[in-house]
Amino acid sequence: MAKKKFERTKPHVNVGTIGHIDHGKTTLTAAITKTLSLKGGAEFRAFDTIDNAPEERERGITISIAHVEYETDKRHYAHVDCPGHADYIKNMITGAAQMDGAILVVSAADGPMPQTREHILLARQVEVPQVVVFLNKVDMVDDEELLELVELEVRELLTKYKFDGDKTPIIRGSALKALESTSTDVNAPEFKCIFDLMNAVDTYIPTPVRAKDKPFLMPIEDVFGIKGRGTVATGRVERGVVKVGEEMEIVGIRDAKKSVVTGVEMFRKLILTKEEGGRHTPFFNGYRPQFYVRTTDVTGDVKLPEGREMVVPGDNVNLEVTLGTPIALEDGLRFAIREGGHTVGAGVVTKVLA
């Protein structure tokens, strides 16, 4: 089947759903495509085509990142549906590295949960500029006062992690009701919350300014082989422009390599407290966690500042880290620190020493 050429007639924005497991991220993603398909702005993607690996369907959770595209009247969107399962936070970091804005999904029945906090923090660390909140499953909560309390808790959490909690749009609704609706009327009440959400995303998440005049840089999210084509790398172009026939350098854990572009396609340090999913005990000199930078993770040896014996959960500290393997870094780059399946810290590179 011939591939359709990607026509850029509207501003392009990368968004994604983040939030706790089972709060409805994938259901909302499917509901957005269904609702916008009524206006011709999307191809409807059913839940099980987004949640597509066998172990995901079996457990009803999303592990690998799913990519969906759709359009509103104002913009074209690429949407990543991020995993909510703690074991797969690395994929969330990988997906968040591609986002110009995030849709935080919170169940009105549960309120913010541990992974809600972890995802908000990670969104801040990978510099997702704005967050819009979808308060899901409101049909399961009859008490208006309880809804307002959940909303207040979400706003306080966003403010804590340096987002503007007071101004953040919070849309209430039921993604499942929109998804399961048999109506084809765009004015049907079950679709209103989805249109309200996309209107908030259109207006609140800024159109990114693309750094086209800088050297080309694309963190590689995934690599796979295609018969007759060779190796295909996927990711979000962070800056610059690349064209077919141009030479590029691949820099990472192994020796740098040069390659030629044969085709371009589209669509196919803060220490955490225990409550944020962090460590329960201090760490000392010689601590060796995993450092997650863009789409790479590597072990690093931690050296504490002179005179500092330990770092306790909740501390801020300047660290000197020696990575076990050389990777591409630059000043100002955000990273997350993980240990034993938990995010225990997050920070920013202040200086690359060697």
mmCIF file of C-alpha atoms in Angstrom:
data_model
loop_
_atom_site.group_PDB
_atom_site.id
_atom_site.type_symbol
_atom_site.label_atom_id
_atom_site.label_comp_id
_atom_site.label_asym_id
_atom_site.label_seq_id
_atom_site.Cartn_x
_atom_site.Cartn_y
_atom_site.Cartn_z
ATOM 1 C CA MET A 1 0.000 0.000 0.000
ATOM 2 C CA ALA A 2 1.404 3.407 -0.966
ATOM 3 C CA LYS A 3 2.144 5.730 1.927
ATOM 4 C CA LYS A 4 0.258 9.011 2.016
ATOM 5 C CA LYS A 5 2.445 12.086 1.968
ATOM 6 C CA PHE A 6 2.289 14.032 5.226
ATOM 7 C CA GLU A 7 0.789 17.433 4.395
ATOM 8 C CA ARG A 8 1.667 20.126 6.940
ATOM 9 C CA THR A 9 -1.206 22.596 6.594
ATOM 10 C CA LYS A 10 -1.661 23.243 10.338
ATOM 11 C CA PRO A 11 0.789 23.799 13.207
ATOM 12 C CA HIS A 12 2.106 20.451 14.469
ATOM 13 C CA VAL A 13 2.164 19.652 18.203
ATOM 14 C CA ASN A 14 3.309 16.513 20.059
ATOM 15 C CA VAL A 15 1.102 15.598 23.027
ATOM 16 C CA GLY A 16 0.670 12.556 25.236
ATOM 17 C CA THR A 17 -1.448 11.021 27.971
ATOM 18 C CA ILE A 18 0.204 10.504 31.366
ATOM 19 C CA GLY A 19 -1.139 9.350 34.734
ATOM 20 C CA HIS A 20 -1.660 6.407 37.085
ATOM 21 C CA ILE A 21 -2.390 2.855 35.921
ATOM 22 C CA ASP A 22 -6.097 2.183 35.174
ATOM 23 C CA HIS A 23 -7.099 5.860 35.375
ATOM 24 C CA GLY A 24 -8.135 5.705 31.694
ATOM 25 C CA LYS A 25 -5.239 7.023 29.576
ATOM 26 C CA THR A 26 -5.643 4.566 26.695
ATOM 27 C CA THR A 27 -9.452 4.768 26.883
ATOM 28 C CA LEU A 28 -9.183 8.566 26.581
ATOM 29 C CA THR A 29 -6.767 8.280 23.631
ATOM 30 C CA ALA A 30 -9.247 5.999 21.825
ATOM 31 C CA ALA A 31 -12.158 8.314 22.766
ATOM 32 C CA ILE A 32 -10.318 11.331 21.286
ATOM 33 C CA THR A 33 -9.832 9.537 17.947
ATOM 34 C CA LYS A 34 -13.475 8.391 17.948
ATOM 35 C CA THR A 35 -14.853 11.858 18.744
ATOM 36 C CA LEU A 36 -12.630 13.719 16.260
ATOM 37 C CA SER A 37 -13.368 11.099 13.564
ATOM 38 C CA LEU A 38 -16.976 12.367 13.606
ATOM 39 C CA LYS A 39 -15.606 15.641 12.173
ATOM 40 C CA GLY A 40 -13.145 13.909 9.839
ATOM 41 C CA GLY A 41 -10.161 14.927 11.978
ATOM 42 C CA ALA A 42 -8.976 11.433 12.847
ATOM 43 C CA GLU A 43 -9.149 7.773 12.006
ATOM 44 C CA PHE A 44 -10.882 5.991 14.899
ATOM 45 C CA ARG A 45 -8.423 3.788 16.808
ATOM 46 C CA ALA A 46 -10.111 1.196 19.014
ATOM 47 C CA PHE A 47 -8.739 0.583 22.524
ATOM 48 C CA ASP A 48 -7.218 -2.789 21.605
ATOM 49 C CA THR A 49 -5.325 -1.370 18.607
ATOM 50 C CA ILE A 50 -3.584 1.148 20.897
ATOM 51 C CA ASP A 51 -3.116 -1.304 23.795
ATOM 52 C CA ASN A 52 -1.661 -3.751 21.308
ATOM 53 C CA ALA A 53 0.914 -6.102 22.852
ATOM 54 C CA PRO A 54 -0.548 -9.437 24.109
ATOM 55 C CA GLU A 55 0.646 -8.937 27.701
ATOM 56 C CA GLU A 56 -0.890 -5.449 27.686
ATOM 57 C CA ARG A 57 -4.330 -6.652 26.609
ATOM 58 C CA GLU A 58 -4.150 -9.520 29.088
ATOM 59 C CA ARG A 59 -3.355 -7.236 32.016
ATOM 60 C CA GLY A 60 -5.268 -4.261 30.600
ATOM 61 C CA ILE A 61 -2.242 -1.983 30.871
ATOM 62 C CA THR A 62 -0.082 -0.116 28.389
ATOM 63 C CA ILE A 63 3.622 -0.996 28.245
ATOM 64 C CA SER A 64 5.204 0.118 24.990
ATOM 65 C CA ILE A 65 4.408 3.593 23.710
ATOM 66 C CA ALA A 66 1.603 3.850 21.137
ATOM 67 C CA HIS A 67 1.558 6.631 18.539
ATOM 68 C CA VAL A 68 -1.730 8.070 17.240
ATOM 69 C CA GLU A 69 -2.407 11.095 15.040
ATOM 70 C CA TYR A 70 -5.423 13.379 14.750
ATOM 71 C CA GLU A 71 -6.456 16.938 13.880
ATOM 72 C CA THR A 72 -8.562 19.636 15.472
ATOM 73 C CA ASP A 73 -9.771 22.727 13.597
ATOM 74 C CA LYS A 74 -6.569 24.528 14.641
ATOM 75 C CA ARG A 75 -3.758 21.944 14.806
ATOM 76 C CA HIS A 76 -2.337 18.601 13.766
ATOM 77 C CA TYR A 77 -1.365 16.363 16.716
ATOM 78 C CA ALA A 78 0.910 13.398 17.240
ATOM 79 C CA HIS A 79 -0.250 11.678 20.413
ATOM 80 C CA VAL A 80 1.811 9.214 22.473
ATOM 81 C CA ASP A 81 -0.085 7.000 24.901
ATOM 82 C CA CYS A 82 2.384 6.516 27.745
ATOM 83 C CA PRO A 83 2.577 3.509 30.035
ATOM 84 C CA GLY A 84 1.220 3.762 33.550
ATOM 85 C CA HIS A 85 2.797 0.611 34.946
ATOM 86 C CA ALA A 86 5.692 1.235 37.348
ATOM 87 C CA ASP A 87 7.922 -1.419 35.734
ATOM 88 C CA TYR A 88 7.819 0.476 32.455
ATOM 89 C CA ILE A 89 8.578 4.041 33.573
ATOM 90 C CA LYS A 90 11.556 4.080 31.184
ATOM 91 C CA ASN A 91 9.106 4.048 28.267
ATOM 92 C CA MET A 92 7.216 6.939 29.847
ATOM 93 C CA ILE A 93 10.481 8.912 30.021
ATOM 94 C CA THR A 94 11.137 8.024 26.368
ATOM 95 C CA GLY A 95 7.626 9.142 25.381
ATOM 96 C CA ALA A 96 7.673 12.279 27.509
ATOM 97 C CA ALA A 97 10.884 13.326 25.759
ATOM 98 C CA GLN A 98 8.726 13.745 22.660
ATOM 99 C CA MET A 99 5.962 15.871 24.187
ATOM 100 C CA ASP A 100 5.235 19.567 23.634
ATOM 101 C CA GLY A 101 2.420 19.223 26.163
ATOM 102 C CA ALA A 102 0.751 16.521 28.258
ATOM 103 C CA ILE A 103 -2.789 15.436 29.084
ATOM 104 C CA LEU A 104 -2.784 14.244 32.704
ATOM 105 C CA VAL A 105 -5.560 11.700 33.297
ATOM 106 C CA VAL A 106 -6.806 11.423 36.891
ATOM 107 C CA SER A 107 -9.640 9.153 38.016
ATOM 108 C CA ALA A 108 -12.246 11.163 39.926
ATOM 109 C CA ALA A 109 -12.990 8.011 41.934
ATOM 110 C CA ASP A 110 -9.381 7.592 43.161
ATOM 111 C CA GLY A 111 -7.812 11.051 42.988
ATOM 112 C CA PRO A 112 -4.043 11.493 42.489
ATOM 113 C CA MET A 113 -2.056 8.275 43.098
ATOM 114 C CA PRO A 114 1.716 7.504 43.378
ATOM 115 C CA GLN A 115 2.259 7.261 39.605
ATOM 116 C CA THR A 116 0.279 10.488 39.110
ATOM 117 C CA ARG A 117 2.949 12.244 41.190
ATOM 118 C CA GLU A 118 5.788 10.389 39.468
ATOM 119 C CA HIS A 119 4.521 11.246 35.982
ATOM 120 C CA ILE A 120 4.029 14.945 36.852
ATOM 121 C CA LEU A 121 7.592 15.076 38.201
ATOM 122 C CA LEU A 122 8.989 13.313 35.118
ATOM 123 C CA ALA A 123 7.037 15.688 32.865
ATOM 124 C CA ARG A 124 8.703 18.596 34.684
ATOM 125 C CA GLN A 125 12.161 17.007 34.411
ATOM 126 C CA VAL A 126 11.949 16.383 30.650
ATOM 127 C CA GLU A 127 10.621 19.940 30.292
ATOM 128 C CA VAL A 128 7.073 19.298 29.118
ATOM 129 C CA PRO A 129 5.968 22.970 29.063
ATOM 130 C CA GLN A 130 2.258 22.684 29.934
ATOM 131 C CA VAL A 131 -0.202 20.133 31.267
ATOM 132 C CA VAL A 132 -3.978 19.933 30.733
ATOM 133 C CA VAL A 133 -5.941 17.699 33.143
ATOM 134 C CA PHE A 134 -8.769 15.310 32.258
ATOM 135 C CA LEU A 135 -10.710 14.308 35.388
ATOM 136 C CA ASN A 136 -12.008 10.933 34.232
ATOM 137 C CA LYS A 137 -14.759 8.605 35.516
ATOM 138 C CA VAL A 138 -16.828 11.492 36.947
ATOM 139 C CA ASP A 139 -19.951 9.374 36.307
ATOM 140 C CA MET A 140 -18.777 7.147 39.189
ATOM 141 C CA VAL A 141 -18.791 10.052 41.685
ATOM 142 C CA ASP A 142 -22.120 11.574 42.761
ATOM 143 C CA ASP A 143 -20.700 14.001 45.316
ATOM 144 C CA GLU A 144 -19.863 17.420 43.802
ATOM 145 C CA GLU A 145 -17.851 18.326 46.906
ATOM 146 C CA LEU A 146 -15.665 15.243 46.428
ATOM 147 C CA LEU A 147 -15.005 16.217 42.794
ATOM 148 C CA GLU A 148 -13.945 19.687 43.920
ATOM 149 C CA LEU A 149 -11.592 18.176 46.525
ATOM 150 C CA VAL A 150 -9.944 15.943 43.891
ATOM 151 C CA GLU A 151 -9.605 18.966 41.591
ATOM 152 C CA LEU A 152 -7.991 20.988 44.398
ATOM 153 C CA GLU A 153 -5.566 18.143 45.166
ATOM 154 C CA VAL A 154 -4.536 17.949 41.492
ATOM 155 C CA ARG A 155 -3.961 21.719 41.333
ATOM 156 C CA GLU A 156 -1.818 21.619 44.497
ATOM 157 C CA LEU A 157 0.225 18.745 43.063
ATOM 158 C CA LEU A 158 0.855 20.619 39.794
ATOM 159 C CA THR A 159 1.890 23.746 41.713
ATOM 160 C CA LYS A 160 4.275 21.668 43.856
ATOM 161 C CA TYR A 161 6.109 20.571 40.704
ATOM 162 C CA LYS A 162 6.317 24.105 39.265
ATOM 163 C CA PHE A 163 3.369 23.930 36.860
ATOM 164 C CA ASP A 164 0.731 26.681 37.121
ATOM 165 C CA GLY A 165 -1.837 24.705 39.114
ATOM 166 C CA ASP A 166 -4.242 27.647 39.433
ATOM 167 C CA LYS A 167 -4.491 28.278 35.680
ATOM 168 C CA THR A 168 -4.290 24.664 34.454
ATOM 169 C CA PRO A 169 -7.550 23.698 32.683
ATOM 170 C CA ILE A 170 -9.281 20.712 34.321
ATOM 171 C CA ILE A 171 -11.942 19.066 32.160
ATOM 172 C CA ARG A 172 -14.411 16.673 33.780
ATOM 173 C CA GLY A 173 -15.918 13.750 31.892
ATOM 174 C CA SER A 174 -16.092 10.042 31.135
ATOM 175 C CA ALA A 175 -13.788 8.750 28.399
ATOM 176 C CA LEU A 176 -15.533 5.360 28.463
ATOM 177 C CA LYS A 177 -18.983 6.874 27.821
ATOM 178 C CA ALA A 178 -17.605 8.780 24.817
ATOM 179 C CA LEU A 179 -15.832 5.661 23.539
ATOM 180 C CA GLU A 180 -18.851 3.372 23.939
ATOM 181 C CA SER A 181 -21.379 5.840 22.499
ATOM 182 C CA THR A 182 -23.185 4.631 19.370
ATOM 183 C CA SER A 183 -24.197 8.175 18.389
ATOM 184 C CA THR A 184 -22.797 9.827 15.246
ATOM 185 C CA ASP A 185 -24.066 13.260 16.315
ATOM 186 C CA VAL A 186 -21.150 15.578 17.203
ATOM 187 C CA ASN A 187 -23.494 17.405 19.606
ATOM 188 C CA ALA A 188 -24.277 14.265 21.643
ATOM 189 C CA PRO A 189 -23.662 15.066 25.350
ATOM 190 C CA GLU A 190 -21.151 12.217 25.860
ATOM 191 C CA PHE A 191 -18.749 13.826 23.338
ATOM 192 C CA LYS A 192 -18.835 17.311 24.904
ATOM 193 C CA CYS A 193 -16.065 16.579 27.429
ATOM 194 C CA ILE A 194 -13.729 15.388 24.636
ATOM 195 C CA PHE A 195 -14.352 18.504 22.521
ATOM 196 C CA ASP A 196 -13.864 20.656 25.659
ATOM 197 C CA LEU A 197 -10.592 18.841 26.371
ATOM 198 C CA MET A 198 -9.239 19.321 22.846
ATOM 199 C CA ASN A 199 -10.269 22.984 22.917
ATOM 200 C CA ALA A 200 -8.250 23.367 26.153
ATOM 201 C CA VAL A 201 -5.269 21.573 24.563
ATOM 202 C CA ASP A 202 -5.546 23.855 21.494
ATOM 203 C CA THR A 203 -5.524 27.020 23.596
ATOM 204 C CA TYR A 204 -3.441 26.188 26.699
ATOM 205 C CA ILE A 205 -0.571 24.136 25.245
ATOM 206 C CA PRO A 206 1.635 26.581 23.306
ATOM 207 C CA THR A 207 2.595 25.970 19.687
ATOM 208 C CA PRO A 208 6.288 25.036 19.938
ATOM 209 C CA VAL A 209 8.939 27.099 18.198
ATOM 210 C CA ARG A 210 11.060 24.650 16.223
ATOM 211 C CA ALA A 211 14.829 25.305 16.260
ATOM 212 C CA LYS A 212 15.332 24.693 12.545
ATOM 213 C CA ASP A 213 18.563 26.678 12.165
ATOM 214 C CA LYS A 214 20.549 24.619 14.722
ATOM 215 C CA PRO A 215 22.444 21.372 14.025
ATOM 216 C CA PHE A 216 20.163 18.352 13.584
ATOM 217 C CA LEU A 217 19.527 16.390 16.804
ATOM 218 C CA MET A 218 17.128 13.474 17.288
ATOM 219 C CA PRO A 219 17.256 11.250 20.399
ATOM 220 C CA ILE A 220 16.590 7.703 19.128
ATOM 221 C CA GLU A 221 13.525 6.204 20.777
ATOM 222 C CA ASP A 222 13.418 2.866 18.941
ATOM 223 C CA VAL A 223 15.242 0.981 16.184
ATOM 224 C CA PHE A 224 13.919 -1.784 13.956
ATOM 225 C CA GLY A 225 14.785 -3.473 10.663
ATOM 226 C CA ILE A 226 12.605 -3.343 7.553
ATOM 227 C CA LYS A 227 13.250 -5.855 4.771
ATOM 228 C CA GLY A 228 14.665 -4.119 1.724
ATOM 229 C CA ARG A 229 15.116 -0.819 3.591
ATOM 230 C CA GLY A 230 17.654 -1.545 6.312
ATOM 231 C CA THR A 231 17.618 0.009 9.772
ATOM 232 C CA VAL A 232 14.915 2.509 10.725
ATOM 233 C CA ALA A 233 15.313 4.793 13.753
ATOM 234 C CA THR A 234 12.320 6.560 15.308
ATOM 235 C CA GLY A 235 12.205 9.580 17.588
ATOM 236 C CA ARG A 236 11.305 13.237 17.854
ATOM 237 C CA VAL A 237 13.499 15.775 16.066
ATOM 238 C CA GLU A 238 14.634 18.089 18.857
ATOM 239 C CA ARG A 239 16.279 20.660 16.627
ATOM 240 C CA GLY A 240 17.504 21.233 13.095
ATOM 241 C CA VAL A 241 16.376 19.787 9.767
ATOM 242 C CA VAL A 242 17.306 16.550 8.002
ATOM 243 C CA LYS A 243 16.887 15.688 4.332
ATOM 244 C CA VAL A 244 17.224 12.505 2.281
ATOM 245 C CA GLY A 245 20.817 11.981 1.125
ATOM 246 C CA GLU A 246 22.410 13.891 4.009
ATOM 247 C CA GLU A 247 25.153 12.324 6.123
ATOM 248 C CA MET A 248 24.619 12.143 9.869
ATOM 249 C CA GLU A 249 26.504 10.915 12.912
ATOM 250 C CA ILE A 250 25.023 8.427 15.373
ATOM 251 C CA VAL A 251 26.443 9.093 18.853
ATOM 252 C CA GLY A 252 25.730 6.864 21.831
ATOM 253 C CA ILE A 253 26.990 4.079 24.042
ATOM 254 C CA ARG A 254 28.959 2.394 21.251
ATOM 255 C CA ASP A 255 31.507 4.052 18.952
ATOM 256 C CA ALA A 256 30.117 6.925 16.867
ATOM 257 C CA LYS A 257 29.038 5.901 13.354
ATOM 258 C CA LYS A 258 28.220 7.830 10.207
ATOM 259 C CA SER A 259 25.291 6.983 7.978
ATOM 260 C CA VAL A 260 23.280 8.460 5.119
ATOM 261 C CA VAL A 261 19.556 9.250 5.360
ATOM 262 C CA THR A 262 17.667 7.168 2.776
ATOM 263 C CA GLY A 263 14.158 8.215 3.772
ATOM 264 C CA VAL A 264 12.171 10.304 6.239
ATOM 265 C CA GLU A 265 8.667 9.291 7.339
ATOM 266 C CA MET A 266 6.153 10.716 9.763
ATOM 267 C CA PHE A 267 3.496 8.529 11.407
ATOM 268 C CA ARG A 268 3.853 5.526 10.983
ATOM 269 C CA LYS A 269 18.817 16.794 40.573
ATOM 270 C CA LEU A 270 16.043 16.672 43.152
ATOM 271 C CA ILE A 271 15.934 13.643 45.479
ATOM 272 C CA LEU A 272 12.431 12.213 45.787
ATOM 273 C CA THR A 273 10.581 11.542 49.025
ATOM 274 C CA LYS A 274 9.130 8.087 49.713
ATOM 275 C CA GLU A 275 5.634 9.336 48.746
ATOM 276 C CA GLU A 276 6.929 10.327 45.302
ATOM 277 C CA GLY A 277 8.189 6.796 44.687
ATOM 278 C CA GLY A 278 11.712 7.553 45.928
ATOM 279 C CA ARG A 279 14.111 5.867 48.345
ATOM 280 C CA HIS A 280 13.166 5.318 51.980
ATOM 281 C CA THR A 281 16.792 5.545 53.196
ATOM 282 C CA PRO A 282 19.765 7.876 52.549
ATOM 283 C CA PHE A 283 22.451 7.213 49.933
ATOM 284 C CA PHE A 284 26.213 7.672 50.292
ATOM 285 C CA ASN A 285 29.385 8.061 48.204
ATOM 286 C CA GLY A 286 29.710 5.259 45.659
ATOM 287 C CA TYR A 287 25.922 4.913 45.154
ATOM 288 C CA ARG A 288 25.339 3.365 41.673
ATOM 289 C CA PRO A 289 21.813 3.969 40.320
ATOM 290 C CA GLN A 290 20.607 4.095 36.697
ATOM 291 C CA PHE A 291 20.600 7.508 34.985
ATOM 292 C CA TYR A 292 17.864 7.971 32.353
ATOM 293 C CA VAL A 293 18.828 10.622 29.806
ATOM 294 C CA ARG A 294 16.439 11.231 26.896
ATOM 295 C CA THR A 295 16.007 7.721 25.454
ATOM 296 C CA THR A 296 19.105 6.110 27.047
ATOM 297 C CA ASP A 297 19.764 4.615 30.453
ATOM 298 C CA VAL A 298 23.231 4.009 31.901
ATOM 299 C CA THR A 299 24.710 3.194 35.329
ATOM 300 C CA GLY A 300 26.664 5.964 37.064
ATOM 301 C CA ASP A 301 28.933 6.246 40.137
ATOM 302 C CA VAL A 302 27.885 9.066 42.454
ATOM 303 C CA LYS A 303 30.424 11.268 44.267
ATOM 304 C CA LEU A 304 29.019 13.580 46.956
ATOM 305 C CA PRO A 305 30.329 17.133 47.553
ATOM 306 C CA GLU A 306 33.268 17.427 49.972
ATOM 307 C CA GLY A 307 32.109 17.387 53.586
ATOM 308 C CA ARG A 308 28.773 15.774 52.689
ATOM 309 C CA GLU A 309 28.353 12.295 54.184
ATOM 310 C CA MET A 310 24.942 11.354 52.863
ATOM 311 C CA VAL A 311 21.843 12.516 50.969
ATOM 312 C CA VAL A 312 18.436 11.879 52.545
ATOM 313 C CA PRO A 313 15.095 11.602 50.690
ATOM 314 C CA GLY A 314 13.764 15.073 49.813
ATOM 315 C CA ASP A 315 17.216 16.744 49.644
ATOM 316 C CA ASN A 316 18.590 18.927 46.855
ATOM 317 C CA VAL A 317 22.275 18.287 46.114
ATOM 318 C CA ASN A 318 24.999 18.864 43.504
ATOM 319 C CA LEU A 319 26.559 15.540 42.492
ATOM 320 C CA GLU A 320 29.548 14.515 40.408
ATOM 321 C CA VAL A 321 28.598 11.425 38.403
ATOM 322 C CA THR A 322 30.929 9.147 36.444
ATOM 323 C CA LEU A 323 28.891 7.215 33.877
ATOM 324 C CA GLY A 324 29.817 3.580 33.271
ATOM 325 C CA THR A 325 29.523 4.103 29.519
ATOM 326 C CA PRO A 326 30.026 7.337 27.533
ATOM 327 C CA ILE A 327 26.804 8.806 26.099
ATOM 328 C CA ALA A 328 25.858 12.043 24.319
ATOM 329 C CA LEU A 329 25.335 14.831 26.882
ATOM 330 C CA GLU A 330 25.171 18.612 26.987
ATOM 331 C CA ASP A 331 24.756 21.243 29.683
ATOM 332 C CA GLY A 332 21.137 21.864 30.679
ATOM 333 C CA LEU A 333 19.980 18.340 29.829
ATOM 334 C CA ARG A 334 17.370 16.893 32.209
ATOM 335 C CA PHE A 335 17.629 13.362 33.579
ATOM 336 C CA ALA A 336 15.896 10.951 35.951
ATOM 337 C CA ILE A 337 17.587 8.622 38.457
ATOM 338 C CA ARG A 338 16.054 5.167 38.968
ATOM 339 C CA GLU A 339 16.775 2.316 41.335
ATOM 340 C CA GLY A 340 14.910 -0.956 41.819
ATOM 341 C CA GLY A 341 11.991 0.045 39.607
ATOM 342 C CA HIS A 342 11.477 3.446 41.300
ATOM 343 C CA THR A 343 12.374 6.990 40.304
ATOM 344 C CA VAL A 344 14.557 8.128 43.215
ATOM 345 C CA GLY A 345 15.766 11.449 41.863
ATOM 346 C CA ALA A 346 15.751 13.868 38.987
ATOM 347 C CA GLY A 347 18.011 16.675 37.928
ATOM 348 C CA VAL A 348 19.800 18.689 35.300
ATOM 349 C CA VAL A 349 23.335 18.469 33.883
ATOM 350 C CA THR A 350 25.183 21.596 35.099
ATOM 351 C CA LYS A 351 28.532 20.782 33.457
ATOM 352 C CA VAL A 352 29.970 17.979 31.331
ATOM 353 C CA LEU A 353 33.440 17.412 32.833
ATOM 354 C CA ALA A 354 34.861 14.905 30.328
#
